[in-house]
Amino acid sequence: MPTFADLGLSRPLLEALAHLGYERPTPIQEQAIPELLAGRDVIGQAQTGTGKTAAFGLPLLEFVEPADPEVQALVLTPTRELCIQVTQALRAYGERRGVEIVAIFGGAPIRDQAAYLRQGAQVVVGTVGRVMDMMSRHYLMLSDARYVVLDEADEMLDLGFLEDVETILSRCPSGRQTALFSATMPPEIRRLAETRMFDPITIKVRAETLTIDTVDQFYVEVGEREKAGALARVLKSERPDQAIIFVRTKIGADRLARALGDRGVRVKALHGDMTQGSRDGVMLAFKGGRERLLVATDIAARGLDISGVSHVVNYDLPNSPDVYVHRIGRTGRVGRSGRAISLITHKQRRELAAIERHANTRIGEWSSNGGPPERSDDQPRRPRHTKPHARDGAQGRRVKLMIGAGRAQGLEPADLIGAIVDHSHLDGEDVTGVRVLERFSFAEVPPAKADEVVRSVAGKRVRGTELKLEVAGR
Ligand code: AMP
């Protein structure tokens, strides 16, 4: 098995990878990195979770010349979420290369993004729509972009962006190097590759590092207030050897542990607000098999080897397919089959369908003893635990938050959205009106979420700066 050094990467990148704890290249990295470093066009057929971002990102970072302020590399993404994710990954990988990476995406002021570009950036990661927009306003020049990546090309096709992608490619130098990554290869994407790439080599991998093929996956549709009851029933029927129940927030973890306790189900909670000592205690008890059920947040479960776990339950559906694959891909290892059960509300059916599509998997409806779950005993016995969230009366009403850091601290809109999404249970789409000024910034969130965001994001570090947040106006 080769190391990253064997693949021909330079010291600054190797150091960054070591710092991130990446020990060995994944299969797509092992195959794609040497080809891309050699200047070849590459088609990577790989789904999310395979390490594709580093596969195209590491050669990209080697390719660009930090001393040259022109845009030398472009990564096109179908969505704003992916744009932010890729930007954050590239920044982490390129930390010691002195490369400026600018994210451009809709929903944040175009002038701010133009200002970042004017300051000089070697790499642009952008959504198709915003790249088109910025090109037409002459904010973005691609005449030096000789390394171009189309990430999740099939998704671009689904969203109707293919024509725009062609236009963008036609603005890049014809002698460029092009990498195209796509989970599937519909005919339109094949044609794009044939006409727009030069003698590409195709590399196909399945999500081997995190396979979910051996995991039987189910969903249970249930009302928001009936979730704890439904979960208790699922656990009773499934009788897992050991299960991890994932929730999105620390508060949610505590609340669910209590609600299950009230129903006579013994569980332990694991989340970031606990002291290190009590976290270690819970982890040890779980690893040693002394605890059977764990309610955990994604972050807290990060260090846990859960390959012996028979069941994963998504009490809260994760907000990206990537996280879904991460959560359930760790169960059912070594020839054993695991089971994963996701609780969803009716409204989340679309999210579930998106996960099935992205992760190229099937999630069937769960039933206990062959029948659908009964609804009758779903009623919460203790309404105080299940107070519904206040809804935004008028769709689109926003609360403005002020953040005490700005350009002077190196902050960018993507950092801010990333911080809010990482530390609260908001989706990227919930964060709008992001403006980064010299010493402070603004973002808008739904009224019902404002307090939670202030509480959970305040004090978190972004680019070395501790964020201070307050509500600027309701
Ligand atoms: P991606 O498929 O690019 O979204 O990557 C999936 C996840 O795997 C991300 O969380 C990466 O940080 C992580 N990852 C990528 N490459 C490696 C590696 N060689 N070793 C460990 N983790 C990795």
XYZ file of C-alpha atoms and ligand atoms in Angstrom:
497
model
C 0.000 0.000 0.000
C 1.562 3.305 -1.045
C 1.852 6.305 1.239
C 0.982 9.862 0.261
C 4.716 10.539 -0.154
C 4.944 7.641 -2.643
C 2.309 9.364 -4.765
C 4.645 12.295 -5.343
C 3.157 14.980 -3.118
C 5.373 17.715 -1.713
C 6.281 18.310 1.892
C 3.827 21.139 2.737
C 0.906 18.982 1.650
C 2.251 15.866 3.354
C 2.544 17.835 6.575
C -1.006 19.099 6.276
C -2.291 15.561 5.681
C -0.384 14.235 8.675
C -1.847 17.047 10.720
C -5.348 16.012 9.592
C -4.639 12.422 10.569
C -4.840 10.986 7.032
C -2.539 7.981 7.164
C -2.954 6.296 3.798
C -4.464 7.347 0.486
C -7.906 5.965 -0.300
C -8.241 3.950 -3.550
C -9.430 6.927 -5.620
C -6.554 9.023 -4.253
C -4.031 6.294 -4.936
C -5.118 6.039 -8.565
C -6.034 9.621 -9.442
C -3.279 11.630 -7.750
C -0.314 10.342 -9.828
C -2.280 10.766 -13.070
C -3.336 14.304 -12.212
C 0.184 15.198 -11.069
C 1.415 13.936 -14.448
C -0.933 16.385 -16.149
C -3.518 13.946 -17.475
C -7.254 14.512 -17.708
C -9.105 12.227 -15.315
C -12.679 11.010 -15.061
C -13.285 9.822 -11.519
C -16.369 7.751 -11.034
C -16.638 7.925 -7.298
C -19.343 8.685 -4.849
C -19.133 10.855 -1.812
C -17.163 9.391 1.089
C -14.414 7.953 -1.110
C -12.012 10.832 -0.523
C -12.565 12.349 -3.961
C -12.031 15.918 -2.783
C -8.420 15.218 -1.829
C -8.014 13.129 -4.993
C -8.496 16.195 -7.179
C -7.604 18.782 -4.535
C -4.061 17.718 -3.675
C -2.805 17.774 -7.296
C -4.669 21.069 -7.739
C -2.770 22.584 -4.816
C 0.531 21.310 -6.247
C -0.377 22.758 -9.627
C -1.033 26.369 -8.636
C 1.757 28.860 -8.184
C 1.220 30.878 -4.962
C 3.336 33.800 -6.177
C 1.055 34.357 -9.171
C -2.137 36.239 -8.209
C -4.183 35.027 -11.212
C -6.945 32.428 -10.932
C -5.134 29.278 -12.017
C -7.579 26.628 -10.879
C -11.358 26.379 -10.867
C -13.553 23.847 -9.083
C -17.177 23.906 -10.189
C -19.815 22.504 -7.885
C -23.557 22.064 -8.376
C -24.568 23.355 -4.941
C -23.593 25.915 -2.388
C -23.218 23.233 0.289
C -20.671 21.339 -1.743
C -18.920 24.587 -2.673
C -18.391 25.413 0.985
C -17.353 21.871 1.848
C -14.776 21.711 -0.934
C -13.430 25.152 -0.033
C -12.941 24.134 3.571
C -11.221 20.895 2.566
C -8.872 22.650 0.124
C -7.979 25.255 2.729
C -7.121 22.513 5.189
C -5.018 20.611 2.659
C -3.294 23.767 1.403
C -2.716 25.306 4.807
C 1.071 25.277 4.391
C 1.174 26.180 0.688
C 0.221 29.858 0.965
C -2.536 29.503 -1.626
C -5.561 31.820 -1.599
C -8.845 30.003 -2.165
C -12.024 31.965 -2.735
C -15.513 30.474 -2.593
C -18.156 32.042 -4.789
C -21.777 31.032 -4.450
C -25.252 32.518 -4.511
C -26.956 33.946 -1.459
C -24.063 36.173 -0.400
C -23.321 39.592 -1.899
C -21.530 39.307 -5.198
C -19.531 42.476 -4.525
C -17.866 40.981 -1.459
C -16.848 37.952 -3.453
C -15.571 40.195 -6.227
C -13.485 42.073 -3.654
C -11.825 38.826 -2.542
C -11.028 37.986 -6.130
C -9.502 41.412 -6.686
C -7.143 40.826 -3.780
C -5.690 37.907 -5.718
C -6.669 34.256 -5.540
C -5.115 31.261 -7.198
C -8.092 28.972 -6.700
C -11.800 29.606 -7.154
C -14.393 27.141 -5.921
C -17.755 28.164 -7.232
C -21.296 27.110 -7.950
C -22.194 27.057 -11.623
C -24.764 29.840 -11.327
C -22.566 32.285 -9.456
C -19.554 31.608 -11.673
C -21.690 32.435 -14.725
C -22.903 35.588 -13.050
C -19.435 36.759 -12.048
C -18.012 36.012 -15.478
C -20.685 38.060 -17.179
C -19.951 41.007 -14.877
C -16.226 40.665 -15.566
C -15.471 40.015 -11.907
C -14.037 36.629 -12.767
C -11.499 35.916 -15.500
C -10.748 32.335 -16.340
C -8.161 32.876 -19.057
C -5.433 31.482 -16.770
C -7.487 28.675 -15.221
C -5.506 25.720 -16.515
C -6.701 23.215 -13.907
C -10.443 22.718 -13.911
C -12.515 20.313 -11.847
C -16.172 19.479 -12.326
C -17.297 18.003 -9.032
C -20.500 15.943 -8.940
C -21.091 16.434 -12.639
C -24.199 14.219 -12.657
C -25.757 16.530 -10.093
C -25.059 19.500 -12.369
C -26.890 17.653 -15.112
C -29.851 16.925 -12.806
C -30.058 20.593 -11.893
C -30.030 21.666 -15.537
C -26.607 23.336 -15.469
C -24.935 21.439 -18.279
C -25.163 24.241 -20.827
C -23.682 26.695 -18.344
C -20.886 24.250 -17.585
C -20.073 24.125 -21.303
C -20.007 27.919 -21.440
C -17.680 28.124 -18.448
C -15.342 25.497 -19.921
C -15.221 27.416 -23.179
C -13.872 30.434 -21.256
C -10.977 28.422 -19.816
C -7.812 27.864 -21.859
C -8.130 25.032 -24.361
C -4.815 23.606 -23.190
C -6.134 23.177 -19.669
C -6.174 20.008 -17.589
C -9.681 18.840 -16.708
C -10.869 16.462 -14.010
C -14.469 15.323 -13.890
C -15.954 13.578 -10.871
C -19.348 11.993 -10.934
C -21.051 9.227 -8.976
C -22.862 8.038 -12.102
C -22.106 8.386 -15.808
C -25.269 9.300 -17.715
C -24.850 9.683 -21.520
C -24.859 13.495 -21.327
C -21.883 13.448 -18.971
C -20.059 10.962 -21.186
C -20.621 13.261 -24.139
C -19.363 16.250 -22.175
C -16.229 14.298 -21.308
C -15.702 13.268 -24.930
C -16.036 16.775 -26.278
C -14.404 18.778 -23.519
C -11.626 16.591 -22.192
C -8.371 15.462 -23.722
C -7.733 11.723 -23.807
C -9.066 11.212 -20.266
C -8.265 8.177 -18.184
C -11.244 6.761 -16.286
C -10.879 5.689 -12.679
C -13.753 3.915 -11.066
C -14.014 3.158 -7.408
C -16.775 2.210 -5.091
C -16.983 3.710 -1.659
C -14.643 1.080 -0.274
C -13.352 2.983 2.694
C -16.869 3.415 3.864
C -19.057 0.822 2.277
C -22.729 0.818 2.998
C -23.442 -2.112 0.706
C -23.448 -4.517 3.627
C -25.851 -2.421 5.648
C -29.594 -3.074 5.462
C -31.212 0.326 5.533
C -34.713 1.311 6.535
C -36.737 4.363 7.338
C -39.666 4.947 9.662
C -41.969 7.831 8.885
C -43.267 9.414 12.052
C -44.600 12.731 13.336
C -42.006 15.009 14.916
C -43.601 14.612 18.348
C -43.850 10.854 18.076
C -40.206 10.182 17.427
C -39.119 9.076 20.899
C -42.012 6.607 21.115
C -41.294 5.270 17.655
C -37.624 4.844 18.527
C -38.471 2.897 21.682
C -40.606 0.555 19.567
C -37.887 0.112 16.952
C -35.362 -0.784 19.637
C -37.747 -3.233 21.240
C -38.408 -4.968 17.975
C -34.849 -4.940 16.600
C -33.108 -6.023 19.810
C -29.727 -4.665 18.729
C -26.547 -6.129 20.242
C -25.296 -2.591 20.334
C -26.661 0.553 18.727
C -25.604 4.127 18.255
C -28.441 6.594 17.979
C -27.366 9.753 16.213
C -28.855 13.128 16.999
C -27.927 16.503 15.598
C -27.429 18.545 18.730
C -26.039 18.177 22.228
C -29.308 19.370 23.736
C -31.129 16.848 21.581
C -28.866 14.075 22.891
C -29.689 14.835 26.514
C -33.360 15.278 25.811
C -33.619 11.982 23.964
C -31.663 10.077 26.609
C -34.159 11.378 29.180
C -37.189 10.592 27.024
C -35.979 7.021 26.505
C -35.196 6.695 30.189
C -38.781 7.709 30.917
C -39.884 4.814 28.728
C -37.707 2.388 30.567
C -34.995 2.164 27.922
C -31.489 2.356 29.336
C -29.170 4.544 27.248
C -26.075 6.657 27.724
C -25.550 10.045 26.086
C -22.263 11.133 24.528
C -21.743 14.735 23.490
C -19.324 17.616 23.543
C -20.732 19.378 26.596
C -19.724 16.504 28.856
C -16.365 16.567 30.605
C -13.588 14.591 28.988
C -13.623 12.222 31.946
C -17.282 11.326 31.660
C -16.994 11.011 27.876
C -14.116 8.566 28.263
C -16.143 6.651 30.813
C -19.112 6.287 28.470
C -16.887 5.328 25.527
C -15.087 2.669 27.540
C -18.325 1.227 28.850
C -19.720 1.092 25.334
C -16.587 -0.419 23.792
C -16.440 -2.985 26.564
C -20.024 -3.962 25.816
C -21.250 -2.843 29.235
C -23.551 -0.293 27.653
C -25.773 -1.369 24.806
C -27.279 1.891 23.592
C -25.564 5.184 22.987
C -27.163 8.485 22.005
C -24.466 10.589 20.359
C -23.785 13.642 18.238
C -21.633 13.206 15.128
C -18.747 15.107 16.615
C -18.697 13.150 19.857
C -18.883 9.837 18.002
C -15.970 10.786 15.777
C -13.305 8.936 17.718
C -15.411 5.870 18.308
C -14.634 2.645 16.480
C -18.081 1.298 16.000
C -17.309 -1.615 13.714
C -18.774 -4.035 16.254
C -22.031 -2.155 16.417
C -25.005 -3.994 14.958
C -27.325 -1.017 14.535
C -27.138 2.645 13.688
C -30.227 4.754 14.199
C -30.563 8.191 12.655
C -32.912 9.748 15.153
C -32.279 13.007 13.330
C -31.668 12.644 9.640
C -28.225 14.065 8.856
C -28.227 17.155 6.671
C -25.922 15.729 4.052
C -25.571 12.374 2.305
C -21.903 12.471 3.233
C -22.698 12.416 6.937
C -25.249 9.649 6.363
C -22.600 7.482 4.717
C -20.191 8.254 7.534
C -22.652 7.354 10.222
C -23.846 4.065 8.847
C -20.758 3.098 6.853
C -18.987 2.213 10.037
C -21.318 -0.535 11.068
C -21.627 -3.983 9.568
C -17.907 -4.442 8.985
C -15.957 -7.668 8.573
C -18.517 -9.649 6.711
C -21.286 -8.973 9.207
C -24.315 -7.172 8.039
C -25.410 -4.139 9.965
C -28.758 -2.453 10.089
C -29.455 1.251 9.834
C -32.800 2.828 10.602
C -33.642 6.460 9.950
C -36.556 8.253 11.553
C -38.032 10.803 9.200
C -40.976 13.131 9.164
C -43.205 13.318 6.126
C -41.484 16.524 5.051
C -38.106 14.786 5.063
C -39.048 12.264 2.379
C -37.312 14.415 -0.192
C -34.140 14.561 1.889
C -34.199 10.794 2.183
C -34.601 10.456 -1.583
C -31.611 12.771 -2.056
C -29.543 10.586 0.267
C -30.532 7.463 -1.663
C -29.506 9.131 -4.910
C -26.182 10.527 -3.697
C -25.116 7.468 -1.805
C -26.434 5.228 -4.578
C -28.332 3.060 -2.132
C -31.797 1.790 -1.273
C -33.633 2.595 1.932
C -36.820 0.594 2.413
C -39.683 1.143 4.829
C -39.145 -0.495 8.201
C -41.753 -2.703 9.717
C -41.848 -4.680 12.915
C -43.024 -8.255 12.381
C -43.828 -7.503 8.784
C -46.394 -4.795 9.496
C -45.993 -1.029 9.449
C -45.366 0.582 12.801
C -48.536 1.304 14.708
C -49.280 4.919 15.358
C -51.716 4.521 18.231
C -49.259 4.439 21.137
C -47.067 7.118 19.640
C -48.658 9.806 21.719
C -46.123 11.413 23.981
C -46.739 10.647 27.622
C -44.839 13.671 28.761
C -45.681 16.626 26.577
C -43.186 18.816 28.344
C -40.376 16.915 26.603
C -41.904 17.298 23.244
C -42.813 20.925 22.987
C -42.896 21.660 19.283
C -40.461 24.152 17.893
C -41.850 27.580 17.320
C -42.473 27.936 13.629
C -41.569 30.970 11.593
C -44.977 32.467 11.120
C -44.173 34.210 7.886
C -41.878 32.201 5.664
C -38.863 34.277 4.919
C -38.836 36.377 8.100
C -35.250 36.652 9.205
C -33.276 37.715 12.221
C -30.027 39.512 11.650
C -27.000 38.408 13.631
C -23.875 40.462 14.103
C -20.572 38.640 14.359
C -17.559 40.370 15.875
C -15.026 39.351 13.250
C -14.533 40.284 9.629
C -12.119 40.628 6.759
C -9.399 41.888 9.077
C -9.480 38.449 10.727
C -9.402 36.716 7.360
C -13.055 35.726 7.614
C -15.030 34.930 4.490
C -18.732 34.248 3.962
C -18.046 30.531 3.510
C -16.295 30.396 6.901
C -19.253 31.970 8.585
C -21.832 29.716 6.972
C -19.590 26.746 7.703
C -19.320 27.682 11.386
C -23.072 28.121 11.762
C -23.909 24.876 9.953
C -21.274 22.911 11.867
C -22.352 24.049 15.303
C -26.119 24.313 15.041
C -28.754 22.258 13.321
C -29.304 24.754 10.552
C -28.751 23.835 6.932
C -26.631 26.061 4.723
C -29.795 27.172 2.980
C -31.121 28.586 6.280
C -28.277 31.089 6.442
C -28.763 34.079 4.176
C -27.729 37.700 3.880
C -24.127 36.964 4.766
C -21.959 40.075 4.647
C -18.384 40.263 5.791
C -17.178 43.778 6.548
C -13.775 44.897 7.768
C -14.115 44.128 11.451
C -17.522 42.530 11.754
C -20.005 40.521 9.728
C -23.703 39.864 9.388
C -25.789 36.814 8.700
C -29.518 36.204 8.731
C -31.241 33.131 10.137
C -34.856 32.088 10.770
C -36.246 33.791 13.926
C -36.873 30.504 15.739
C -33.239 29.504 15.335
C -31.526 32.769 16.205
C -31.030 32.155 19.904
C -29.755 28.658 19.356
C -27.226 29.885 16.798
C -25.983 32.617 19.107
C -25.640 30.128 21.952
C -23.973 27.360 20.031
C -21.709 29.286 17.664
C -20.449 31.951 20.087
C -16.960 31.144 21.307
C -16.196 28.771 18.421
C -12.932 29.436 16.595
C -12.779 30.197 12.914
C -9.405 30.879 11.323
C -7.987 31.333 14.779
C -10.530 33.938 15.829
C -13.081 33.306 18.540
C -16.502 34.278 17.242
C -18.639 36.721 19.184
C -22.278 36.775 18.161
C -25.328 38.781 19.000
C -28.749 39.406 17.585
C -28.515 42.674 15.685
C -32.221 43.151 15.134
C -35.419 41.112 15.076
P -14.906 13.082 0.318
O -15.310 11.821 -0.419
O -13.873 13.864 -0.402
O -16.106 13.896 0.698
O -14.189 12.613 1.672
C -14.873 11.881 2.627
C -14.231 12.004 4.004
O -13.039 11.237 4.096
C -13.864 13.407 4.406
O -14.330 13.595 5.717
C -12.355 13.435 4.364
O -11.847 14.315 5.341
C -11.988 12.009 4.660
N -10.760 11.542 3.985
C -10.405 11.749 2.701
N -9.251 11.138 2.426
C -8.833 10.516 3.547
C -7.706 9.712 3.880
N -6.766 9.397 2.989
N -7.608 9.257 5.143
C -8.568 9.551 6.053
N -9.665 10.300 5.802
C -9.816 10.778 4.551
